[in-house]
Amino acid sequence: MYAQMVKSEASNDDPGMLAAFQARIDRGDKIEPKEWMPEGYRKTLIRQISQHAHSEIVGQLPEGNWITRAPTLQRKAILLAKVQDEAGHGLYLYSAAETLGISRDEMFEQLHSGRAKYSSIFNYPTLTWADMGAVGWLVDGAAIMNQVPLQRTSYGPYSRAMIRICKEESFHQRQGYHIMMKMARGTEAQREMAQDALDRFWYPALMMFGPSDKDSVHSQQSMAWKIKINTNDELRQRFVNETVPQAEFLGLTVPDPELRWNPDKEGYDFSQPDWDEFFEVLKGNGPCNRERLGARVRAWEDGAWFREGLTAYADKAAQRRAGAATAAE
């Protein structure tokens, strides 16, 4: 359906301009905000960048809940810094999306109404401190796998935003792996907690790359425009290949009885996630969908007085400047 929409939009653009635009993409040129672009390209970017931004903002919620309960002062400070980073990532990305002609208020409205999505992983609960390790190791590890190629994406503001984001996500992944290492080498209870966290987050982490390529309605056009660099299945395979040896080093077991090294493809064969569960979570029926979205809506409503104050101050400042300009004339 979405592919049909993009085709219809693109057909309204001049064929010569479309061909010239695609030639720029194929050469590896960066597209900048004031340059001509097909409407389908613009809308695809808005969808992808805004959903990325929403994921960063909503992703603070399961982690922020553990800041006061982290086991040491150092762990509290590290987790606080990480949550602060995630807020910054959301702001970078909202700013990048705004260059495409959509307002931040409009993006928030889409999120709060349920029309815009965010990563399904953030609709799962974080039950123990080991989950903070699993989130950092697996979730941020999957994010890095997704985002490093986006440093080469065709839209300039998005590409440049990803450079800093990827550097900070690398810190987040190491932070999570360090927690898992401490837990896996701790007491038997701590080791069991680490294994339980891996068991619960393994398949949701695999879902982060999106549906199988055969079921992805966005990938083909996004790949042609170099909005995406790799397919969902390519990234998922790369993630499994890199993460399984890390689990083995920790002495933990990946919860997949079908996991096998395949020498022919030089990678692991592995079980697919439950895609019915994935699509149910996307529809809003995950374990924490209502809780996460409700928290974001409450935060927006509770901050209304502050936004109104800023707007009133800006209006008065503009009136003062206008009055001073009139007096000077």
C-alpha positions as semicolon CSV with decimal commas, in nm:
position;residue;x (nm);y (nm);z (nm)
1;M;0,000;0,000;0,000
2;Y;0,275;0,244;0,097
3;A;0,477;0,151;-0,214
4;Q;0,171;0,229;-0,424
5;M;0,135;0,566;-0,253
6;V;0,499;0,654;-0,319
7;K;0,463;0,551;-0,685
8;S;0,155;0,770;-0,722
9;E;0,327;1,068;-0,563
10;A;0,640;1,019;-0,770
11;S;0,435;1,001;-1,091
12;N;0,323;1,361;-1,032
13;D;0,684;1,481;-1,050
14;D;0,855;1,568;-1,376
15;P;1,017;1,251;-1,518
16;G;1,332;1,442;-1,609
17;M;1,368;1,578;-1,258
18;L;1,307;1,231;-1,113
19;A;1,577;1,084;-1,335
20;A;1,822;1,361;-1,245
21;F;1,745;1,313;-0,875
22;Q;1,804;0,938;-0,895
23;A;2,131;1,002;-1,079
24;R;2,247;1,218;-0,788
25;I;2,154;0,942;-0,543
26;D;2,339;0,684;-0,752
27;R;2,651;0,904;-0,757
28;G;2,645;0,922;-0,379
29;D;2,554;1,291;-0,355
30;K;2,397;1,420;-0,035
31;I;2,053;1,578;-0,069
32;E;2,018;1,898;0,133
33;P;1,697;2,055;0,271
34;K;1,651;2,337;0,019
35;E;1,717;2,117;-0,284
36;W;1,442;1,964;-0,494
37;M;1,332;1,614;-0,395
38;P;1,037;1,390;-0,489
39;E;0,746;1,413;-0,249
40;G;0,769;1,040;-0,185
41;Y;1,134;1,079;-0,080
42;R;1,042;1,359;0,160
43;K;0,755;1,166;0,317
44;T;0,961;0,849;0,350
45;L;1,232;1,043;0,531
46;I;0,980;1,209;0,764
47;R;0,836;0,869;0,852
48;Q;1,176;0,711;0,916
49;I;1,344;1,000;1,097
50;S;1,044;1,083;1,315
51;Q;1,001;0,719;1,416
52;H;1,371;0,706;1,496
53;A;1,333;1,019;1,711
54;H;1,025;0,880;1,886
55;S;1,219;0,561;1,965
56;E;1,497;0,759;2,131
57;I;1,251;0,955;2,345
58;V;1,028;0,662;2,442
59;G;1,341;0,454;2,501
60;Q;1,426;0,672;2,800
61;L;1,125;0,544;2,992
62;P;1,227;0,184;3,075
63;E;1,578;0,303;3,166
64;G;1,479;0,615;3,357
65;N;1,276;0,392;3,588
66;W;1,600;0,229;3,705
67;I;1,815;0,537;3,774
68;T;1,722;0,557;4,143
69;R;1,741;0,177;4,181
70;A;2,082;0,119;4,021
71;P;2,305;-0,074;4,264
72;T;2,585;0,184;4,307
73;L;2,633;0,560;4,276
74;Q;2,859;0,501;3,976
75;R;2,594;0,292;3,803
76;K;2,335;0,565;3,873
77;A;2,560;0,831;3,719
78;I;2,634;0,617;3,411
79;L;2,266;0,535;3,354
80;L;2,170;0,899;3,404
81;A;2,426;1,002;3,141
82;K;2,290;0,740;2,903
83;V;1,929;0,856;2,943
84;Q;2,046;1,213;2,886
85;D;2,216;1,101;2,565
86;E;1,894;0,942;2,442
87;A;1,709;1,271;2,494
88;G;1,978;1,447;2,291
89;H;1,948;1,193;2,012
90;G;1,576;1,257;1,992
91;L;1,637;1,632;1,965
92;Y;1,897;1,588;1,687
93;L;1,655;1,373;1,493
94;Y;1,349;1,595;1,542
95;S;1,561;1,884;1,417
96;A;1,664;1,682;1,111
97;A;1,301;1,596;1,038
98;E;1,196;1,961;1,073
99;T;1,420;2,049;0,777
100;L;1,174;1,848;0,565
101;G;0,885;2,080;0,643
102;I;0,713;1,910;0,936
103;S;0,686;2,077;1,277
104;R;0,788;1,914;1,601
105;D;0,438;1,966;1,740
106;E;0,297;1,774;1,443
107;M;0,538;1,487;1,501
108;F;0,442;1,472;1,868
109;E;0,074;1,472;1,775
110;Q;0,133;1,178;1,542
111;L;0,311;0,990;1,821
112;H;0,052;1,064;2,088
113;S;-0,239;0,971;1,862
114;G;-0,076;0,639;1,771
115;R;-0,038;0,727;1,402
116;A;0,342;0,728;1,427
117;K;0,530;0,427;1,556
118;Y;0,847;0,375;1,758
119;S;1,068;0,071;1,806
120;S;0,868;-0,226;1,932
121;I;1,142;-0,318;2,182
122;F;1,037;-0,036;2,416
123;N;0,699;-0,198;2,473
124;Y;0,857;-0,475;2,680
125;P;0,906;-0,442;3,059
126;T;1,244;-0,407;3,232
127;L;1,193;-0,624;3,539
128;T;1,541;-0,648;3,693
129;W;1,872;-0,465;3,699
130;A;2,007;-0,725;3,453
131;D;1,755;-0,592;3,203
132;M;1,955;-0,268;3,196
133;G;2,249;-0,478;3,085
134;A;2,043;-0,660;2,823
135;V;1,899;-0,334;2,691
136;G;2,244;-0,179;2,657
137;W;2,406;-0,488;2,509
138;L;2,129;-0,617;2,282
139;V;1,902;-0,321;2,213
140;D;2,175;-0,061;2,169
141;G;2,383;-0,322;1,988
142;A;2,099;-0,371;1,740
143;A;2,060;0,007;1,715
144;I;2,427;0,044;1,625
145;M;2,391;-0,226;1,360
146;N;2,101;-0,028;1,212
147;Q;2,250;0,317;1,250
148;V;2,614;0,292;1,146
149;P;2,514;0,243;0,779
150;L;2,283;0,546;0,811
151;Q;2,591;0,766;0,835
152;R;2,601;0,708;0,457
153;T;2,231;0,776;0,401
154;S;2,148;1,011;0,114
155;Y;1,984;1,290;0,318
156;G;2,253;1,522;0,453
157;P;2,103;1,631;0,789
158;Y;2,013;1,271;0,879
159;S;2,354;1,142;0,777
160;R;2,538;1,404;0,983
161;A;2,318;1,354;1,289
162;M;2,402;0,983;1,287
163;I;2,776;1,045;1,329
164;R;2,748;1,168;1,687
165;I;2,458;0,938;1,770
166;C;2,655;0,629;1,668
167;K;2,954;0,731;1,880
168;E;2,733;0,767;2,186
169;E;2,543;0,445;2,114
170;S;2,876;0,263;2,118
171;F;2,924;0,381;2,477
172;H;2,573;0,261;2,560
173;Q;2,641;-0,085;2,419
174;R;2,964;-0,120;2,615
175;Q;2,789;-0,004;2,931
176;G;2,525;-0,275;2,890
177;Y;2,778;-0,548;2,813
178;H;2,978;-0,451;3,120
179;I;2,668;-0,494;3,338
180;M;2,606;-0,837;3,186
181;M;2,967;-0,936;3,241
182;K;2,949;-0,842;3,608
183;M;2,623;-1,030;3,652
184;A;2,737;-1,339;3,460
185;R;3,051;-1,362;3,674
186;G;2,877;-1,285;4,000
187;T;2,671;-1,501;4,230
188;E;2,452;-1,781;4,102
189;A;2,145;-1,560;4,153
190;Q;2,306;-1,281;3,951
191;R;2,402;-1,524;3,675
192;E;2,045;-1,655;3,659
193;M;1,919;-1,297;3,640
194;A;2,152;-1,225;3,347
195;Q;2,040;-1,539;3,163
196;D;1,675;-1,453;3,223
197;A;1,727;-1,105;3,079
198;L;1,892;-1,254;2,769
199;D;1,608;-1,503;2,734
200;R;1,343;-1,229;2,738
201;F;1,518;-0,971;2,519
202;W;1,677;-1,191;2,250
203;Y;1,381;-1,219;2,014
204;P;1,249;-0,864;2,071
205;A;1,601;-0,745;1,980
206;L;1,584;-0,943;1,655
207;M;1,251;-0,776;1,582
208;M;1,417;-0,434;1,596
209;F;1,541;-0,474;1,239
210;G;1,186;-0,485;1,111
211;P;0,992;-0,758;0,934
212;S;1,148;-1,008;0,697
213;D;1,244;-0,854;0,364
214;K;0,961;-1,037;0,187
215;D;0,710;-0,863;0,419
216;S;0,871;-0,517;0,426
217;V;0,673;-0,269;0,217
218;H;0,925;0,014;0,256
219;S;1,262;-0,142;0,190
220;Q;1,278;-0,157;-0,190
221;Q;1,215;0,212;-0,251
222;S;1,416;0,320;0,053
223;M;1,712;0,118;-0,074
224;A;1,683;0,275;-0,420
225;W;1,688;0,622;-0,264
226;K;1,968;0,518;-0,024
227;I;1,755;0,618;0,272
228;K;1,834;0,265;0,387
229;I;2,168;0,105;0,306
230;N;2,106;-0,256;0,408
231;T;1,798;-0,479;0,413
232;N;1,634;-0,589;0,737
233;D;1,746;-0,949;0,698
234;E;2,107;-0,851;0,620
235;L;2,128;-0,649;0,940
236;R;1,958;-0,917;1,148
237;Q;2,207;-1,179;1,024
238;R;2,500;-0,950;1,099
239;F;2,368;-0,886;1,449
240;V;2,335;-1,259;1,525
241;N;2,683;-1,331;1,387
242;E;2,841;-1,067;1,611
243;T;2,631;-1,118;1,925
244;V;2,641;-1,497;1,967
245;P;3,020;-1,504;2,031
246;Q;2,972;-1,226;2,288
247;A;2,713;-1,439;2,470
248;E;2,950;-1,737;2,461
249;F;3,225;-1,524;2,615
250;L;2,987;-1,434;2,897
251;G;2,901;-1,800;2,947
252;L;2,535;-1,733;2,867
253;T;2,314;-1,933;2,633
254;V;2,126;-1,775;2,344
255;P;1,766;-1,901;2,380
256;D;1,744;-2,060;2,036
257;P;1,766;-2,441;2,008
258;E;1,801;-2,409;1,628
259;L;2,109;-2,184;1,647
260;R;2,389;-2,341;1,441
261;W;2,703;-2,216;1,271
262;N;2,669;-2,255;0,895
263;P;3,015;-2,273;0,732
264;D;2,868;-2,240;0,383
265;K;2,733;-1,891;0,448
266;E;2,991;-1,813;0,719
267;G;2,717;-1,718;0,957
268;Y;2,464;-1,862;1,199
269;D;2,137;-2,028;1,112
270;F;1,881;-1,910;1,366
271;S;1,510;-1,914;1,443
272;Q;1,299;-1,622;1,330
273;P;1,109;-1,418;1,590
274;D;0,736;-1,461;1,634
275;W;0,622;-1,217;1,368
276;D;0,260;-1,238;1,482
277;E;0,376;-1,102;1,818
278;F;0,574;-0,828;1,641
279;F;0,273;-0,703;1,447
280;E;0,052;-0,721;1,756
281;V;0,298;-0,501;1,945
282;L;0,302;-0,256;1,653
283;K;-0,078;-0,242;1,671
284;G;-0,052;-0,132;2,035
285;N;-0,110;-0,467;2,201
286;G;0,232;-0,523;2,357
287;P;0,300;-0,566;2,730
288;C;0,375;-0,195;2,788
289;N;0,231;-0,005;2,490
290;R;-0,033;0,180;2,689
291;E;0,204;0,252;2,975
292;R;0,479;0,393;2,750
293;L;0,251;0,604;2,533
294;G;0,053;0,720;2,833
295;A;0,371;0,844;3,000
296;R;0,464;1,045;2,691
297;V;0,118;1,201;2,664
298;R;0,120;1,296;3,034
299;A;0,463;1,454;3,000
300;W;0,341;1,659;2,704
301;E;0,029;1,773;2,887
302;D;0,216;1,849;3,210
303;G;0,461;2,068;3,014
304;A;0,192;2,276;2,846
305;W;0,229;2,563;3,096
306;F;0,600;2,591;3,017
307;R;0,551;2,593;2,639
308;E;0,276;2,854;2,675
309;G;0,509;3,069;2,888
310;L;0,786;3,050;2,631
311;T;0,543;3,142;2,353
312;A;0,405;3,438;2,551
313;Y;0,758;3,562;2,625
314;A;0,857;3,531;2,258
315;D;0,544;3,721;2,151
316;K;0,613;4,004;2,395
317;A;0,975;4,024;2,286
318;A;0,862;4,047;1,923
319;Q;0,618;4,324;2,012
320;R;0,893;4,517;2,192
321;R;1,122;4,487;1,891
322;A;0,842;4,599;1,659
323;G;0,766;4,895;1,887
324;A;1,132;4,998;1,900
325;A;1,159;4,975;1,521
326;T;0,847;5,194;1,478
327;A;0,982;5,454;1,723
328;A;1,312;5,466;1,538
329;E;1,133;5,550;1,214
